[in-house]
Each structure stands twice: as C-alpha cells, then as structure tokens.
Short mmCIF file of C-alpha atoms in Angstrom, two decimals:
data_model
loop_
_atom_site.label_atom_id
_atom_site.label_comp_id
_atom_site.label_asym_id
_atom_site.label_seq_id
_atom_site.Cartn_x
_atom_site.Cartn_y
_atom_site.Cartn_z
CA MET A 3 -0.97 -6.66 18.05
CA LYS A 4 1.31 -7.24 21.03
CA LEU A 5 0.31 -5.18 24.05
CA SER A 6 3.95 -4.20 24.58
CA GLN A 7 3.94 -2.52 21.18
CA LEU A 8 0.93 -0.32 21.97
CA LYS A 9 1.45 2.77 24.08
CA LEU A 10 -1.46 4.68 25.63
CA ILE A 11 -0.81 8.20 26.90
CA PRO A 12 -3.40 10.16 28.98
CA ALA A 13 -4.99 13.32 27.62
CA ALA A 14 -2.78 15.95 29.24
CA ALA A 15 0.46 14.34 28.07
CA ALA A 16 -1.06 13.50 24.70
CA LEU A 17 -2.07 17.08 24.04
CA ALA A 18 1.35 18.32 25.11
CA MET A 19 3.05 15.96 22.65
CA LEU A 20 0.63 16.49 19.78
CA CYS A 21 0.42 20.24 20.15
CA ALA A 22 4.16 20.85 20.31
CA ALA A 23 3.98 22.07 16.72
CA GLY A 24 1.89 25.01 17.87
CA SER A 25 -1.71 23.86 17.64
CA ALA A 26 -3.72 24.92 20.65
CA HIS A 27 -6.33 22.20 20.24
CA ALA A 28 -6.21 18.65 18.85
CA GLY A 29 -9.47 17.25 17.48
CA ALA A 30 -9.23 13.98 15.51
CA TYR A 31 -5.75 12.96 14.39
CA GLY A 32 -4.12 10.03 12.60
CA TYR A 33 -0.60 9.30 11.30
CA SER A 34 0.66 6.16 9.55
CA TYR A 35 4.24 5.72 8.30
CA ASN A 36 6.46 2.92 7.13
CA ASN A 37 10.01 2.88 5.81
CA ILE A 38 11.05 -0.36 4.10
CA PHE A 39 14.76 -0.37 3.32
CA GLY A 40 17.63 -2.70 2.50
CA LEU A 41 15.22 -4.99 0.63
CA THR A 42 17.14 -7.61 -1.34
CA ILE A 43 15.69 -10.40 -3.43
CA ASN A 44 17.98 -13.30 -4.26
CA ASN A 45 17.72 -16.86 -5.58
CA PRO A 46 19.70 -19.20 -3.30
CA THR A 47 19.05 -22.17 -5.59
CA GLY A 48 18.45 -22.53 -9.33
CA VAL A 49 18.62 -19.91 -12.07
CA ILE A 50 16.18 -17.03 -12.44
CA THR A 51 16.05 -14.55 -15.31
CA LEU A 52 14.28 -11.22 -14.91
CA ALA A 53 11.82 -10.46 -17.70
CA ASN A 54 10.56 -6.97 -16.85
CA SER A 55 9.84 -4.62 -13.98
CA THR A 56 7.09 -2.07 -13.33
CA THR A 57 6.98 0.53 -10.58
CA ILE A 58 3.83 2.05 -9.15
CA SER A 59 3.79 4.86 -6.61
CA ARG A 60 0.52 6.55 -5.58
CA SER A 61 -0.77 9.02 -3.03
CA THR A 62 -4.27 10.20 -2.09
CA ALA A 63 -5.84 12.76 0.23
CA THR A 64 -9.49 13.56 0.97
CA LEU A 65 -10.85 16.25 3.27
CA ASN A 66 -14.60 16.80 3.65
CA ASN A 67 -15.29 15.28 0.20
CA VAL A 68 -12.50 17.19 -1.59
CA SER A 69 -10.03 14.65 -3.04
CA VAL A 70 -6.58 14.66 -4.64
CA ILE A 71 -4.94 11.60 -6.28
CA ASN A 72 -1.39 11.56 -7.66
CA GLY A 73 0.95 9.00 -9.19
CA GLY A 74 0.09 5.57 -10.49
CA ALA A 75 1.52 2.93 -12.82
CA GLY A 76 5.00 3.80 -14.05
CA SER A 77 5.60 6.30 -11.26
CA ILE A 78 8.54 5.89 -8.90
CA ASP A 79 7.89 9.01 -6.82
CA ALA A 80 4.23 9.98 -6.48
CA PRO A 81 3.70 13.73 -6.05
CA ARG A 82 2.41 14.62 -2.60
CA SER A 83 -1.39 14.72 -2.32
CA ALA A 84 -2.51 17.49 0.01
CA VAL A 85 -5.81 19.14 0.98
CA GLY A 86 -6.14 21.85 3.60
CA ALA A 87 -3.45 23.35 5.83
CA VAL A 88 -0.56 21.04 4.91
CA THR A 89 2.86 22.39 5.88
CA LYS A 90 5.08 19.38 5.14
CA GLY A 91 6.76 19.50 1.74
CA GLU A 92 7.23 16.87 -0.97
CA ASN A 93 8.91 13.68 0.27
CA ASN A 94 8.91 14.82 3.88
CA PHE A 95 7.46 11.83 5.71
CA THR A 96 7.81 13.15 9.26
CA GLN A 97 4.84 14.23 11.38
CA GLN A 98 3.14 17.56 10.84
CA GLY A 99 1.01 16.95 13.92
CA PRO A 100 -2.41 18.48 14.69
CA LEU A 101 -1.68 21.87 13.19
CA GLY A 102 -4.75 23.03 11.25
CA THR A 103 -7.31 20.94 9.41
CA PHE A 104 -5.69 18.91 6.63
CA SER A 105 -5.16 15.59 4.88
CA ARG A 106 -1.98 14.45 3.11
CA GLY A 107 -0.51 11.34 1.53
CA ASP A 108 2.96 10.82 0.07
CA ALA A 109 4.91 7.89 -1.39
CA GLN A 110 8.41 7.48 -2.77
CA ILE A 111 10.44 4.56 -4.07
CA VAL A 112 13.88 5.85 -3.08
CA SER A 113 15.81 3.02 -4.75
CA THR A 114 15.16 -0.26 -6.57
CA GLN A 115 17.11 -3.44 -6.99
CA PHE A 116 15.28 -4.35 -10.22
CA PRO A 117 16.19 -2.42 -12.27
CA SER A 118 19.09 -0.83 -10.43
CA PHE A 119 17.96 2.73 -9.55
CA PRO A 120 19.78 4.97 -8.98
CA PRO A 121 22.46 3.26 -11.07
CA GLY A 122 24.46 0.95 -8.86
CA ALA A 123 21.70 0.42 -6.28
CA THR A 124 21.65 -3.13 -4.91
CA SER A 125 18.55 -2.92 -2.72
CA THR A 126 15.08 -1.40 -2.63
CA GLN A 127 13.76 1.33 -0.32
CA ALA A 128 10.13 2.49 -0.27
CA VAL A 129 8.67 5.09 2.11
CA ASN A 130 4.99 5.99 2.61
CA VAL A 131 3.03 8.33 4.85
CA ALA A 132 -0.62 9.17 5.46
CA GLU A 133 -1.62 11.88 7.94
CA ALA A 134 -4.76 13.89 8.68
CA HIS A 135 -6.22 16.17 11.34
CA LEU A 136 -9.68 17.62 11.91
CA ASP A 137 -10.09 20.66 14.13
CA GLY A 138 -13.86 20.77 13.62
CA PRO A 139 -16.54 18.25 12.64
CA GLY A 140 -15.93 16.48 9.32
CA THR A 141 -14.21 13.54 7.62
CA ALA A 142 -10.74 12.95 6.23
CA ASP A 143 -8.66 10.11 4.82
CA ALA A 144 -5.27 9.77 3.16
CA SER A 145 -2.93 7.10 1.82
CA GLY A 146 0.60 6.58 0.60
CA ARG A 147 1.31 3.43 -1.39
CA ASN A 148 4.31 1.69 -2.91
CA GLY A 149 4.16 -1.77 -4.44
CA SER A 150 2.21 -3.22 -7.31
CA ALA A 151 -0.67 -1.03 -6.43
CA THR A 152 2.17 1.06 -5.20
CA GLY A 153 5.58 -0.44 -5.65
CA PHE A 154 7.10 -2.80 -8.10
CA SER A 155 6.25 -6.01 -9.93
CA VAL A 156 8.93 -8.32 -11.26
CA ASN A 157 8.34 -11.10 -13.76
CA PHE A 158 10.88 -13.89 -13.77
CA VAL A 159 11.50 -17.22 -15.47
CA VAL A 160 12.81 -20.26 -13.66
CA GLY A 161 15.45 -21.43 -16.13
CA SER A 162 16.44 -24.54 -14.26
CA PRO A 163 14.27 -27.44 -13.13
CA THR A 164 13.64 -25.71 -9.80
CA ALA A 165 14.61 -22.54 -7.95
CA THR A 166 13.89 -20.57 -4.78
CA LEU A 167 13.67 -16.88 -3.95
CA SER A 168 14.67 -15.21 -0.71
CA PHE A 169 13.55 -11.84 0.69
CA ASP A 170 15.34 -9.82 3.35
CA PHE A 171 14.61 -6.26 4.50
CA LEU A 172 14.35 -3.84 7.42
CA ALA A 173 11.30 -1.74 8.32
CA SER A 174 10.39 0.96 10.84
CA PRO A 175 6.57 1.28 11.02
CA PHE A 176 5.06 4.02 13.20
CA MET A 177 1.42 5.00 13.81
CA GLN A 178 -0.42 7.39 16.12
CA VAL A 179 -4.12 8.21 16.62
CA PHE A 180 -5.91 10.61 18.94
CA LEU A 181 -9.40 11.95 19.68
CA ASN A 182 -9.88 14.96 21.91
CA ASN A 183 -12.20 14.73 24.92
CA ASP A 184 -14.86 16.96 23.34
CA VAL A 185 -15.70 14.74 20.33
CA GLY A 186 -19.12 13.22 19.64
CA LEU A 187 -20.16 9.59 20.03
CA GLN A 188 -19.56 8.60 16.39
CA SER A 189 -16.03 10.02 16.18
CA THR A 190 -13.22 7.65 15.15
CA ALA A 191 -9.55 7.83 14.19
CA THR A 192 -7.84 4.87 12.53
CA ALA A 193 -4.35 4.33 11.11
CA ASN A 194 -3.57 1.32 8.91
CA LEU A 195 -0.52 -0.33 7.40
CA ALA A 196 -0.02 -3.32 5.10
CA VAL A 197 2.98 -5.04 3.49
CA THR A 198 2.65 -8.14 1.30
CA PHE A 199 4.79 -10.16 -1.11
CA THR A 200 2.93 -12.35 -3.60
CA ILE A 201 4.12 -14.68 -6.37
CA THR A 202 1.65 -15.95 -8.96
CA ASP A 203 2.28 -18.46 -11.74
CA ALA A 204 1.41 -18.13 -15.43
CA ALA A 205 -2.15 -19.29 -14.73
CA GLY A 206 -2.62 -16.62 -12.07
CA ALA A 207 -2.54 -19.04 -9.13
CA ILE A 208 -0.84 -17.81 -5.95
CA VAL A 209 2.19 -19.98 -5.14
CA PHE A 210 3.67 -17.74 -2.44
CA ASN A 211 2.18 -15.08 -0.19
CA TRP A 212 3.89 -13.36 2.72
CA ALA A 213 2.25 -10.81 4.99
CA PRO A 214 4.62 -10.26 7.96
CA ASP A 215 2.65 -10.26 11.20
CA GLY A 216 5.29 -10.41 13.90
CA VAL A 217 5.02 -14.18 14.45
CA ILE A 218 7.50 -16.59 12.83
CA GLY A 219 5.63 -19.14 10.73
CA SER A 220 2.41 -17.16 10.65
CA GLY A 221 1.21 -14.99 7.77
CA ILE A 222 3.10 -16.97 5.13
CA VAL A 223 1.96 -19.52 2.53
CA GLY A 224 4.31 -21.34 0.16
CA GLY A 225 7.49 -20.59 2.08
CA THR A 226 9.22 -20.23 5.45
CA GLU A 227 10.16 -17.21 7.56
CA SER A 228 13.56 -16.55 9.09
CA ALA A 229 12.77 -13.16 10.68
CA ASP A 230 9.53 -11.33 11.48
CA ALA A 231 10.19 -8.42 13.83
CA ALA A 232 6.67 -6.97 14.05
CA ASN A 233 3.20 -6.91 12.55
CA LEU A 234 3.27 -4.98 9.27
CA ASN A 235 -0.37 -5.78 8.53
CA THR A 236 -2.36 -4.13 11.28
CA ASN A 237 -4.25 -1.04 12.33
CA LEU A 238 -4.49 1.29 15.29
CA GLY A 239 -7.80 2.88 16.21
CA THR A 240 -9.50 5.01 18.83
CA THR A 241 -13.16 5.82 19.43
CA TYR A 242 -15.33 7.90 21.73
CA LEU A 243 -14.75 5.34 24.50
CA THR A 244 -10.96 5.79 24.38
CA ARG A 245 -10.93 9.53 23.59
CA GLY A 246 -8.38 11.70 25.33
CA ASN A 247 -5.57 9.14 24.96
CA LEU A 248 -2.77 9.20 22.39
CA LEU A 249 -2.26 5.67 21.04
CA THR A 250 1.11 4.83 19.50
CA TYR A 251 2.34 1.83 17.51
CA ASP A 252 6.14 1.72 17.46
CA PRO A 253 7.17 -1.96 17.46
CA SER A 254 10.75 -1.31 16.30
CA GLY A 255 11.36 1.26 19.04
CA CYS A 256 12.69 3.74 16.48
CA GLY A 257 10.43 6.56 17.70
CA THR A 258 8.86 9.34 15.66
CA PRO A 259 10.52 9.58 12.21
CA THR A 260 13.19 12.30 12.05
CA GLY A 261 14.90 14.27 9.29
CA THR A 262 12.70 13.68 6.26
CA GLY A 263 11.82 10.13 7.31
CA VAL A 264 14.03 8.27 4.82
CA GLY A 265 16.82 7.23 7.17
CA THR A 266 18.25 3.71 7.23
CA THR A 267 19.68 3.51 10.76
CA CYS A 268 16.81 1.92 12.68
CA GLY A 269 14.43 -0.90 11.82
CA GLY A 270 13.33 -4.43 12.59
CA ALA A 271 14.50 -7.37 10.46
CA TYR A 272 12.32 -9.50 8.18
CA GLY A 273 13.23 -12.53 6.06
CA ALA A 274 11.53 -15.30 4.10
CA LEU A 275 12.32 -18.08 1.59
CA THR A 276 9.93 -19.52 -0.98
CA ASN A 277 9.30 -23.20 -1.38
CA THR A 278 10.73 -24.80 -4.52
CA LEU A 279 9.44 -23.15 -7.70
CA LEU A 280 9.09 -25.34 -10.78
CA ALA A 281 10.28 -24.11 -14.16
CA GLY A 282 7.89 -21.57 -15.64
CA ASN A 283 6.84 -17.92 -15.70
CA TYR A 284 5.97 -16.09 -12.52
CA THR A 285 5.06 -12.61 -11.34
CA LEU A 286 6.29 -11.17 -8.05
CA THR A 287 4.29 -8.30 -6.52
CA LEU A 288 5.23 -6.15 -3.55
CA ASN A 289 2.48 -4.04 -2.02
CA ALA A 290 3.04 -1.53 0.79
CA VAL A 291 0.18 0.72 1.93
CA GLU A 292 -0.26 3.25 4.73
CA SER A 293 -3.60 5.00 5.31
CA VAL A 294 -5.62 6.96 7.87
CA ASP A 295 -9.37 7.52 8.28
CA LEU A 296 -10.93 10.18 10.50
CA VAL A 297 -14.48 11.06 11.48
CA LYS A 298 -15.08 13.89 13.94
CA GLN A 299 -18.62 14.44 15.16
CA ALA A 300 -19.60 17.47 17.21
CA ALA A 301 -20.26 16.65 20.84
CA THR A 302 -23.87 16.80 22.02
CA PRO A 303 -24.72 17.49 25.69
CA GLU A 304 -25.80 14.41 27.63
CA PRO A 305 -29.35 14.40 29.16
CA GLY A 306 -27.95 15.02 32.65
CA THR A 307 -25.96 17.97 31.37
CA LEU A 308 -29.04 19.43 29.67
CA ALA A 309 -31.03 19.06 32.89
CA LEU A 310 -28.37 20.83 34.92
CA LEU A 311 -28.17 23.54 32.29
CA GLY A 312 -31.94 24.00 32.43
CA LEU A 313 -31.88 24.25 36.21
CA GLY A 314 -29.08 26.76 36.00
CA LEU A 315 -30.96 28.93 33.52
CA ALA A 316 -34.12 28.68 35.63
CA GLY A 317 -32.14 29.74 38.67
CA LEU A 318 -30.71 32.71 36.84
CA GLY A 319 -34.21 33.75 35.74
CA TYR A 320 -35.59 33.46 39.28
CA ALA A 321 -32.71 35.47 40.72
CA SER A 322 -33.24 38.14 38.08
CA ARG A 323 -36.96 38.43 38.87
CA ARG A 324 -36.28 38.73 42.61
CA LYS A 325 -33.75 41.48 41.95
CA MET A 326 -36.25 43.35 39.79
CA ALA A 327 -38.99 42.94 42.42
CA ALA A 328 -36.68 44.18 45.15
CA GLY A 329 -35.85 47.24 43.06
#
C-alpha cells in the first residue's frame, strides 16, 4: 500500500469524524466499500461467442456469533444482511458510522454487460459494502460480494484460430478502521477488499489472472496492463498499538461515498489485455469482495495503574481512620 494513500488521523479528530452520526463513543469500527463501474469486456482480435452467464451476489453479517447470510448463485441483488442496530437500508452503501453495536453486509450488481441488464446496458456495475461497530467487548464481521463467488461468470468460445479479451473499468475503493483508546490488548479492526479476473480453459487451467495492485505490470499473469490506478487487493488494519487513530484508505481521492454509494462520477481507471487465446472453451470469472473483522477486548488496568489505585485506596482508608479517631 502506498503511504500517500493511507491517512492517519489522531484520536480527537477521529472521534469527531466518526461520531458525527450521533454516537457518543466509538469502540471498534470497520468499513470497506468498493464501487466498480463502467466495466466493459471486448475482444480486440478474433471472434468470441458467449455461451452462458451466471450472476452471484451474496452478503453476510455476524455479531457475537449471531449470523445472517443472504443471496448466492443466480442472485443479482443480494438482500442486505444485518445484525444489531443497523440503520442503513437496502442498497445504501454509504457509512452508518459508529452508531450502536451492529454488523451489516450488502451487495448489488446494478447492471451487466452479459447479458444486457437492464435492457440496453453496455457495461457492468457492481457495488459492495461491509461495515461493523462494537460499543462493548465482542466480535463482529461482515462481507459484501459480487463476482463468481459474488458477481458473474461468462463462458465463451474462441471461434477463430486466436483471439484476445480486453477489460476496462473504473473503481472507487474506500476503507476506514478505528479502535478507541480504552480497548484491550487483543483488540483489532481490519477492513479488506479484493478484485480479481480469472480465465480458465476447458481443462481448468488458469490462462489469465488479473488482481489489480496499483503497479503496472504487477499482479497480472497471461496478459498486460494498460491502467492500474490503485491496489484493489489489500487490507487496512489497526491494533492496540495504533489505537486512537482513524485510518483511511482512499486511493482514488473520491472521499466517503455519498448518496446511496452507487454514483459513477469519481473513480480510478483500470485496464488489461489478455495474451493470445487459442481456439477452445473458456470460463471468465470476476470476483469482488469487501469484508471487515472486529475484535474488541475490555481494557485491563496495567500493573502500575493497579499499584496507584491500591495506594489511593489505602490513603483514603488512612484518612478515614484519622478522621474517626479525631472525632
């Protein structure tokens, strides 16, 4: 992760930002979002015939061992998964913030190129969110996924001796994590995101794999990159050692998602071209996943603090006895 893409905000400012929604106290918090839009898949050379297409959209949420899972194979818009004090509605991918204890995941394939949905659509858009907050001790995790394990798979046949496929899209990833100063040693907050494109042949061998990582020429096998704005396969985490600081990943500079989080006005550009594909049957899989994982442990007084507390209590007892003796 480039240092310029990671922002660290001290506790006072972090709490002011996170608690703007009305929460008086932030405990452990994580938010992971990505909006992939304008995705077009073309074949610059050769002839390719589409055989079939399958969409998969899935969301999950777990809070203190209570889990909800929605969507799956054949779904284009996974119902929101929510546990606890969730206030954001279905297909609202913007931040709820640290308001109550909750976990939520949501995923939606807004449009697809293959097949054209809604009718007339010429590109694909997929939006995911995972967000959770713990006021008190506990655990939480959530995910929103679009791709083959959340998204779409396309089978195609190379009808000419050779052919190539090109991929172009925009994306606006955004993540935030925070741990309050009063958490215990084992507390953690992690946000994750992943985006991959994979092509396998009829024998199941991978002939192309692209995992954009913000570096041209890196993260790709079986092809070449033309644009790679930021790392779409990374995580953002904070622990007891970095508590009290709000960490933000906003490589596109688009800021916190607004509206319902499905806008198409801001995003970094990504592009790739496969190497030559020989005639045969292939499967293309797009996988986009956002997730968060939280653990909040109650703080325990340090030995020095306990000693001072003991001295304080002893002092209070001595003062009380002197007062009684004087009376």
